[in-house]
mmCIF file of C-alpha atoms in Angstrom:
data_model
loop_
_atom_site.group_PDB
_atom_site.id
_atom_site.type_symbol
_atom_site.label_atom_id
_atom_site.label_comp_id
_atom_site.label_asym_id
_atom_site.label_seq_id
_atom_site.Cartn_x
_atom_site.Cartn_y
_atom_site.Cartn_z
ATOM 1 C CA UNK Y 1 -62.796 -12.433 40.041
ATOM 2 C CA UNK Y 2 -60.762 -9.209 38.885
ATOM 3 C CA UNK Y 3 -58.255 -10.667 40.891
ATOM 4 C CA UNK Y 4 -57.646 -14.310 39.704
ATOM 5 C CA UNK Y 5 -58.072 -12.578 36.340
ATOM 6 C CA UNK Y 6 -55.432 -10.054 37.077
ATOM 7 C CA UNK Y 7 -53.327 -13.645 38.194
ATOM 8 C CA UNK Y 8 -54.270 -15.412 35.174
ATOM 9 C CA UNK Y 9 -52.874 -12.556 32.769
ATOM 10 C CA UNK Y 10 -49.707 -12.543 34.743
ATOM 11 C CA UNK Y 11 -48.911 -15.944 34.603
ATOM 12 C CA UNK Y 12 -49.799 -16.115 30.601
ATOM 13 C CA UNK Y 13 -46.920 -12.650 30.040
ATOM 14 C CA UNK Y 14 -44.037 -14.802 32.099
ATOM 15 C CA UNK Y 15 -44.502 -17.829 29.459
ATOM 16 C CA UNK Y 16 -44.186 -15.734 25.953
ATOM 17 C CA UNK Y 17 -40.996 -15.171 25.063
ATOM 18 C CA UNK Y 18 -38.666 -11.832 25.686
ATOM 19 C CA UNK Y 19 -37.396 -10.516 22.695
ATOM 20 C CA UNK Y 20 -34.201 -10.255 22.623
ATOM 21 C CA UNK Y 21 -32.185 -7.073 23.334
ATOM 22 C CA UNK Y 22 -30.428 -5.638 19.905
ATOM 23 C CA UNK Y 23 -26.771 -5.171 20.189
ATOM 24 C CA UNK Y 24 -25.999 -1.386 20.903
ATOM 25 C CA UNK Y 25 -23.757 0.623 18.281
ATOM 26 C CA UNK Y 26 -24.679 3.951 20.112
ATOM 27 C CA UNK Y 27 -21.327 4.106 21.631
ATOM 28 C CA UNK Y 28 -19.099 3.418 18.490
ATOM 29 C CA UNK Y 29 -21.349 5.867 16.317
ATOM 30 C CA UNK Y 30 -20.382 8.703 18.780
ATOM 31 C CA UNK Y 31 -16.862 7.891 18.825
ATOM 32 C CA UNK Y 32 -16.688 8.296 14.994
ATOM 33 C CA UNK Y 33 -18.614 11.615 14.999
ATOM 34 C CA UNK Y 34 -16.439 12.862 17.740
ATOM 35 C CA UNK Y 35 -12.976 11.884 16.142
ATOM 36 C CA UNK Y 36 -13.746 11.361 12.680
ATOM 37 C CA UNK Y 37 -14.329 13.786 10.186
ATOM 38 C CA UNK Y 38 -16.089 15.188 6.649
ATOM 39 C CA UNK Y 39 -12.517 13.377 4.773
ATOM 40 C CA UNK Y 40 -12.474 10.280 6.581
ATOM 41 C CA UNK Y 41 -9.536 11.109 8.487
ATOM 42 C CA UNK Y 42 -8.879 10.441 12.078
ATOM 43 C CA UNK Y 43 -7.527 12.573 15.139
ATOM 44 C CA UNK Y 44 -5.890 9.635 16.365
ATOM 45 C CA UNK Y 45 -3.686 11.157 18.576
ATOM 46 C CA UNK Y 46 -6.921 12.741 20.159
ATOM 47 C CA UNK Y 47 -8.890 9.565 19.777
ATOM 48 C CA UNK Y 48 -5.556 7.306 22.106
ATOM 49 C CA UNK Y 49 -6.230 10.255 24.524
ATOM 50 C CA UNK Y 50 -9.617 9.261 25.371
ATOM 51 C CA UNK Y 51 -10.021 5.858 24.384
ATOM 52 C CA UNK Y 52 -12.521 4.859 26.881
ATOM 53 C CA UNK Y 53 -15.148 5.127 24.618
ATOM 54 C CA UNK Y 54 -14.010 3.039 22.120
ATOM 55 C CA UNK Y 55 -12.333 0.283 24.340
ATOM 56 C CA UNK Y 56 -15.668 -0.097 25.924
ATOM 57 C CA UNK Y 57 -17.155 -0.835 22.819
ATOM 58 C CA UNK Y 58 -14.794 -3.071 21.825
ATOM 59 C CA UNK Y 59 -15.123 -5.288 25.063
ATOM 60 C CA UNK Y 60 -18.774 -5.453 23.729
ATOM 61 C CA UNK Y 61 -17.753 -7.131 21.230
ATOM 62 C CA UNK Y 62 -15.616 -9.024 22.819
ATOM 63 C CA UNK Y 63 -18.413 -10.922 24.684
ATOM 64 C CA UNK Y 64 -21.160 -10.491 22.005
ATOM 65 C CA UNK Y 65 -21.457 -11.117 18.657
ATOM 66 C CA UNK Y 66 -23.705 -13.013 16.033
ATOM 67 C CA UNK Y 67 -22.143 -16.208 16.641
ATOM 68 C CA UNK Y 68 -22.027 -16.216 20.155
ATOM 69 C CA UNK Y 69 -25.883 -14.835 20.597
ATOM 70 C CA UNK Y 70 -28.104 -15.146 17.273
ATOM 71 C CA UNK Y 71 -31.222 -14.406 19.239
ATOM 72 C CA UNK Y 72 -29.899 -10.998 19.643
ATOM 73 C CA UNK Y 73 -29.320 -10.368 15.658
ATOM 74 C CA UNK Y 74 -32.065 -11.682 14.356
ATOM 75 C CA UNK Y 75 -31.399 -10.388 10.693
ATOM 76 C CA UNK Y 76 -29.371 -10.564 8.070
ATOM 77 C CA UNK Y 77 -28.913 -6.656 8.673
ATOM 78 C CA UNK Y 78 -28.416 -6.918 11.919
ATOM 79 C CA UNK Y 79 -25.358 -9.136 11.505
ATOM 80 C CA UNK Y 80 -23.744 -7.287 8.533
ATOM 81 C CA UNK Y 81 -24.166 -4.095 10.762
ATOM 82 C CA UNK Y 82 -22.561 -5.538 13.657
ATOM 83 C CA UNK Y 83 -19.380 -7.075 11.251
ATOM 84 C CA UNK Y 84 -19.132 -3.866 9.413
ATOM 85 C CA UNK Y 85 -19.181 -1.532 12.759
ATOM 86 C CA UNK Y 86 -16.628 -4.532 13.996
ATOM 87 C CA UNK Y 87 -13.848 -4.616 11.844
ATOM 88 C CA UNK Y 88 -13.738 -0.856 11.786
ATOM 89 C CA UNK Y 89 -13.669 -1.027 15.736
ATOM 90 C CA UNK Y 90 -11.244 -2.855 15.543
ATOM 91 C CA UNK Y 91 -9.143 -1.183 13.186
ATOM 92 C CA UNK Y 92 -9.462 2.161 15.080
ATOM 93 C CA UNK Y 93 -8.282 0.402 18.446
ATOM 94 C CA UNK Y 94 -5.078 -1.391 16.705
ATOM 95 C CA UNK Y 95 -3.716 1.453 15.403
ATOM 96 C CA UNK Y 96 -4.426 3.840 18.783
ATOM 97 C CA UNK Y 97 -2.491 0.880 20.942
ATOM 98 C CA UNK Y 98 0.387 1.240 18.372
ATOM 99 C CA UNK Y 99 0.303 5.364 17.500
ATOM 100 C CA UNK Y 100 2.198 7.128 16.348
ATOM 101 C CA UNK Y 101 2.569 5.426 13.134
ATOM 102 C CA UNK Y 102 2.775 6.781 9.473
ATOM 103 C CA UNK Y 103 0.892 3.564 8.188
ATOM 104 C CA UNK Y 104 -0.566 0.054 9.335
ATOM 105 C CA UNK Y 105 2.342 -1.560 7.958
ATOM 106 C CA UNK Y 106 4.334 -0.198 9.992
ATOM 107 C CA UNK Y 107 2.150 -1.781 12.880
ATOM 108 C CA UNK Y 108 3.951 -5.500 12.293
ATOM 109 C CA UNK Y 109 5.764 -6.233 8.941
ATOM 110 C CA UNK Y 110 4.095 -8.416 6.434
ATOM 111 C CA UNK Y 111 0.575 -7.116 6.353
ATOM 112 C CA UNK Y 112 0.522 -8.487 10.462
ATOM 113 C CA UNK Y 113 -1.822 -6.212 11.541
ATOM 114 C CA UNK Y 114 -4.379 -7.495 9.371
ATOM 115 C CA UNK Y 115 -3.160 -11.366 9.437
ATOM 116 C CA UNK Y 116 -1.293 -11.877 13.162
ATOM 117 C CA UNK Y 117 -3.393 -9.217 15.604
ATOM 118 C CA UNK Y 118 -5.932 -11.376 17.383
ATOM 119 C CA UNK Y 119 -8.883 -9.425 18.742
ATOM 120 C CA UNK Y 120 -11.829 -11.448 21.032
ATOM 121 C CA UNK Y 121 -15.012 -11.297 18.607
ATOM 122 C CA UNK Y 122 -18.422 -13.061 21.138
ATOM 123 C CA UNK Y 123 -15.654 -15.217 22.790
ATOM 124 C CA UNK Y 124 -13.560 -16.068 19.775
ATOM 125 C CA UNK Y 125 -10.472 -15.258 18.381
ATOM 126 C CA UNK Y 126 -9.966 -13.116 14.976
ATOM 127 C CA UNK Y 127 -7.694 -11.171 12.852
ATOM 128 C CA UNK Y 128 -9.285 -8.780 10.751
ATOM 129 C CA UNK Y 129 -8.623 -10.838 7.718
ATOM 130 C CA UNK Y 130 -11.263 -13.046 9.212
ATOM 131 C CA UNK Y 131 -13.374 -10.670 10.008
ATOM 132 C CA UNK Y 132 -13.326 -9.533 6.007
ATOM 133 C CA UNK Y 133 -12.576 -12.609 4.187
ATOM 134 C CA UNK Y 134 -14.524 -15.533 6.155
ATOM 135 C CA UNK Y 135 -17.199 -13.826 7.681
ATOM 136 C CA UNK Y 136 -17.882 -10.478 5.548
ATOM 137 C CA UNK Y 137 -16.788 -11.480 2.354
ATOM 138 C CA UNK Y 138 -17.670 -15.331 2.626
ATOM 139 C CA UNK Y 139 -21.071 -15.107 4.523
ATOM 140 C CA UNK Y 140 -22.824 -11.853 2.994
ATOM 141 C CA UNK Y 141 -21.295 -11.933 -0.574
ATOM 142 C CA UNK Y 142 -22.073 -8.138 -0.622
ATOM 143 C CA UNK Y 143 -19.820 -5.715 -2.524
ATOM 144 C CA UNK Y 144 -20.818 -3.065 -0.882
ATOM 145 C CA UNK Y 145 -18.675 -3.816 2.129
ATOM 146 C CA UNK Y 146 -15.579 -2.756 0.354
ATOM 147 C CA UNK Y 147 -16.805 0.966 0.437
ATOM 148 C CA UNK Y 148 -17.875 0.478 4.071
ATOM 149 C CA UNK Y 149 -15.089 -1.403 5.948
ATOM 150 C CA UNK Y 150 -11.877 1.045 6.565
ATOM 151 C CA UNK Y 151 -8.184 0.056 7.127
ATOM 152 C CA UNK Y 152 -7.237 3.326 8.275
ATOM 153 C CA UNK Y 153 -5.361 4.025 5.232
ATOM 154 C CA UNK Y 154 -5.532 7.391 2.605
ATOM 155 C CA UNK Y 155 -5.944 4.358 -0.552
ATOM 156 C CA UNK Y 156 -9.363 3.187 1.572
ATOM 157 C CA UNK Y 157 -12.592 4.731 1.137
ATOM 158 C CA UNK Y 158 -13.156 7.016 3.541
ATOM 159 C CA UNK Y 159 -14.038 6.181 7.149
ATOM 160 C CA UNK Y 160 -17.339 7.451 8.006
ATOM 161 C CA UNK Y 161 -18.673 9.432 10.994
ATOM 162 C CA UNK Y 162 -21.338 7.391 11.718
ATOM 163 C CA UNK Y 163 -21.817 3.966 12.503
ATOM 164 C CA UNK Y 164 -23.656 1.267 10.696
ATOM 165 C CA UNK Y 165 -27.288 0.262 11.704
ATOM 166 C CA UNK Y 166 -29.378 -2.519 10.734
ATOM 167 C CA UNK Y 167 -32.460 -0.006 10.428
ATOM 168 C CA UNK Y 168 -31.301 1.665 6.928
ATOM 169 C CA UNK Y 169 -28.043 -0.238 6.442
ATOM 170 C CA UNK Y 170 -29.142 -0.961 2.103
ATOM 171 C CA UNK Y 171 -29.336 3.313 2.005
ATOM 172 C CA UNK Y 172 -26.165 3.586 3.600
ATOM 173 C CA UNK Y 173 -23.775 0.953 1.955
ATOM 174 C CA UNK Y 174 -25.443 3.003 -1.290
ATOM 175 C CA UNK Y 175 -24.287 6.101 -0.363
ATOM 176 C CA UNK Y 176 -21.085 5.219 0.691
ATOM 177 C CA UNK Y 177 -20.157 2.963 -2.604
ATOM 178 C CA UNK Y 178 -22.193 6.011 -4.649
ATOM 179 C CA UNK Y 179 -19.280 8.593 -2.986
ATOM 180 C CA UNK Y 180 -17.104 6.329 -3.094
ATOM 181 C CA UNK Y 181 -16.805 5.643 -7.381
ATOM 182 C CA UNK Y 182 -17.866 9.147 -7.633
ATOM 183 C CA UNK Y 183 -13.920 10.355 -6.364
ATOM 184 C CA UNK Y 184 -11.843 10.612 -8.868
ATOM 185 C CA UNK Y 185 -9.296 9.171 -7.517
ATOM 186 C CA UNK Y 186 -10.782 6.068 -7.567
ATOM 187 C CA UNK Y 187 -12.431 6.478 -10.794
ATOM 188 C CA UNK Y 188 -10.208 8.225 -12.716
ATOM 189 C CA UNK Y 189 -11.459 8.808 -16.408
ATOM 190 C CA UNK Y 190 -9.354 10.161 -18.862
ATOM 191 C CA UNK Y 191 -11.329 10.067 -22.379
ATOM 192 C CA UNK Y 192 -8.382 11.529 -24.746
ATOM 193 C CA UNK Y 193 -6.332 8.614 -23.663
ATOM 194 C CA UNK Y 194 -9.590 6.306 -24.027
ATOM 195 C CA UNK Y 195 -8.392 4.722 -20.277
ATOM 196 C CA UNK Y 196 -9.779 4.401 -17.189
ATOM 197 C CA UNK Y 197 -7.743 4.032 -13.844
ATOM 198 C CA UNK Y 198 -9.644 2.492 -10.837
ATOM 199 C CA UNK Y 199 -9.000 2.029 -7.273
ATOM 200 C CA UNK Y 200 -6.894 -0.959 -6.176
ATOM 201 C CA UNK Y 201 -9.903 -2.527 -4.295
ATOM 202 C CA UNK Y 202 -11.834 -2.816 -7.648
ATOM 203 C CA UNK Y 203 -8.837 -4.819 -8.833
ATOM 204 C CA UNK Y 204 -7.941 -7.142 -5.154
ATOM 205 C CA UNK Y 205 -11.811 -7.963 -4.998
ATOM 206 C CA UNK Y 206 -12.909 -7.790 -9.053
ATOM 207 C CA UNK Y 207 -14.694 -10.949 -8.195
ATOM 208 C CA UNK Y 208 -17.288 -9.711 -5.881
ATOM 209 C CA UNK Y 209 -18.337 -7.108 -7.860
ATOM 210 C CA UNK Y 210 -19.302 -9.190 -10.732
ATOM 211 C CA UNK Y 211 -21.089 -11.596 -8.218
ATOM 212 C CA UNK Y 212 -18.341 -13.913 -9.802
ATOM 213 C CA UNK Y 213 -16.924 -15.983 -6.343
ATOM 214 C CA UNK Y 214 -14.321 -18.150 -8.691
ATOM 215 C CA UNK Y 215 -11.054 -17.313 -9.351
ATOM 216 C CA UNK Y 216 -10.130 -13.486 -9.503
ATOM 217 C CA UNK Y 217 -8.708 -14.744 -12.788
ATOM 218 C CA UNK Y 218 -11.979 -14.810 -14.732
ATOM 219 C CA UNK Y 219 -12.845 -11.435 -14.329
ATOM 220 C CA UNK Y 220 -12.696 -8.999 -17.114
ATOM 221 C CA UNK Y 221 -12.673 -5.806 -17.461
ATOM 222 C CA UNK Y 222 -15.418 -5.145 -18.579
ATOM 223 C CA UNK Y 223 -17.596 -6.440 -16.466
ATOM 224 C CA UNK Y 224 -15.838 -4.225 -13.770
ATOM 225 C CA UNK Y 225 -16.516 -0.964 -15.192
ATOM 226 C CA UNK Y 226 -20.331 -2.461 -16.077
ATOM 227 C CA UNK Y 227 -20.329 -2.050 -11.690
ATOM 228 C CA UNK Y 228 -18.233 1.139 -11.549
ATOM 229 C CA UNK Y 229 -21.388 2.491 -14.305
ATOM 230 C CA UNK Y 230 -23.927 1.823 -11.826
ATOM 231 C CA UNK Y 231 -22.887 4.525 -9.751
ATOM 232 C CA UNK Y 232 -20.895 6.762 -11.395
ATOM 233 C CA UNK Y 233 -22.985 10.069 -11.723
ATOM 234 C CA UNK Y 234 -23.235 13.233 -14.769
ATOM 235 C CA UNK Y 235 -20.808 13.790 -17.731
ATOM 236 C CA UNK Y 236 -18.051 11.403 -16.219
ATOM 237 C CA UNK Y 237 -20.621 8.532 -16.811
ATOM 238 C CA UNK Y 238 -20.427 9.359 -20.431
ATOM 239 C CA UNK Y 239 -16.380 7.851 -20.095
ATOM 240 C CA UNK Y 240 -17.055 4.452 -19.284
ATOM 241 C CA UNK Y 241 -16.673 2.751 -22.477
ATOM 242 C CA UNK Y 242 -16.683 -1.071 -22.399
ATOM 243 C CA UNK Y 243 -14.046 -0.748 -24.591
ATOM 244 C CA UNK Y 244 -11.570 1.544 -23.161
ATOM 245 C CA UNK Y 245 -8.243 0.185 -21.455
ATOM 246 C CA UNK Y 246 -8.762 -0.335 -17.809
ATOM 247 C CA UNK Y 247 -5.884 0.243 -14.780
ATOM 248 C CA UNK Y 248 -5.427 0.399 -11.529
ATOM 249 C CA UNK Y 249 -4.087 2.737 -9.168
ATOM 250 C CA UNK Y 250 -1.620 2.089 -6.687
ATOM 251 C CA UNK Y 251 -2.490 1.669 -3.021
ATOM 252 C CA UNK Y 252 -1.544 4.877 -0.709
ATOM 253 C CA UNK Y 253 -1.086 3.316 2.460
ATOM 254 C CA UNK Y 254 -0.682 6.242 4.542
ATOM 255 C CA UNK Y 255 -2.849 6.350 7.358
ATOM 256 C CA UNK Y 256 -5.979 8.374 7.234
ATOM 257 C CA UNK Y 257 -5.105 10.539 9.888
ATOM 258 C CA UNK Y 258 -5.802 14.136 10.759
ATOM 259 C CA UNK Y 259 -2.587 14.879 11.133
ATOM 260 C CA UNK Y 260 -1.180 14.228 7.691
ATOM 261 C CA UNK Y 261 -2.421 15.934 4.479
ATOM 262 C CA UNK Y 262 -5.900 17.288 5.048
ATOM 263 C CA UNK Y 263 -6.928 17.049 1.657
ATOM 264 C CA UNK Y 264 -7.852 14.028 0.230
ATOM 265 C CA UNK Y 265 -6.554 13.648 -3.997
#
């Protein structure tokens, strides 16, 4: 009886269903902690050395991805994880094949190593404008992204040294957007003037941070710095007046790398 029981059991475990295995970011998070570090900058020339790391993640990629195999990312935090951790994969490997540069657009003229550099996503083929505008931007309609995605340049936020993982992804895109607006040189607050000067990105992408997804056109001011106040932290808070004149800075596209300046304005 044990025995037919014993069968019985058996039989019933090979019909339910195998979950799944979750798509591994291990590899890619110790990659960024090895070459990465507290400013965001990048030992490139140490990280095109000993690529293997990274170019094995990137052929993960390559054959895996939400679209190719939803049973493996069954949540919404699973996918914006993988995207995230993708397009600054990504980034990393295009400027390692092409170092040493002084900046991305140097990489191909015309913003092409954003727009024309084709990288195999689960079988397909993107650039990592896709990657940001179609699937990031597009799909997850989360602002947060802009503090987390990196195009290895000293104007982005900074790169972290750890990857991005579904379990606790909300605490870190807060923390990151929290350090980012809390730089000065992205929020740059100068009350005797009665101005404040904000990072380029808060100007390129003033629509998602007002949860407006119309034209760029309708977004004021205003409503900017009403995001910018959510996070801004202590007595610089106190200089975000609705009313004040708003600009932007320019974009510093140097690239973020360990080599250059190592401190960050």
């Amino acid at each position: 009886m044990r025995s037919l029981i014993t069968i019985l059991a058996a039989g019933l475990l090979a019909t339910l269903p195998v979950a799944a295995e979750s798509f591994d970011h291990s590899g890619f998070d110790l990659v960024l902690s090895t070459y990465v570090n507290a400013l965001g900058q990048v030992d490139y020339a140490s990280l095109k050395a000993n690529r293997s790391g990274l170019d094995a993640y990137v052929a993960a990629l390559g054959e895996t991805s939400p679209k190719s195999h939803p049973k493996r990312f069954p949540t919404r935090k699973d996918k914006l994880a993988y995207w995230i951790n993708a397009y600054n994969a990504l980034v990393l490997r295009g400027v390692i094949d092409a170092y040493p540069v002084k900046s991305v657009k140097d990489i191909k003229y015309f913003m092409g190593f954003f727009n024309r550099t084709w990288s195999t996503v689960g079988g397909e083929s993107y650039t990592l404008n896709n990657i940001e505008h179609d699937v990031l931007r597009a799909e997850f309609k989360e602002p947060r992204i802009h503090a987390a995605i990196n195009c290895a340049s000293v104007g982005c936020p900074r790169l972290e040294p750890t990857a991005f993982f579904a379990d606790g992804i909300d605490d870190q895109l807060e923390a990151v957007m929290r350090k980012f607006l809390n730089e000065s040189r992205n929020v740059t607050i100068e009350a005797s003037r009665k101005r404040v000067t904000l990072s380029k990105i808060l100007d390129w992408f003033g629509s998602d941070f007002t949860n407006w997804y119309e034209s760029k056109l309708n977004v004021d001011d205003a409503r900017i710095l009403d995001y910018v106040a959510l996070y801004v932290e202590g007595e610089r808070a106190a200089g975000l007046d609705r009313t004040w004149e708003v600009r932007f800075h320019d974009y510093d596209w140097s690239l973020n790398d360990q080599a250059g300046p190592q401190e960050m304005p």
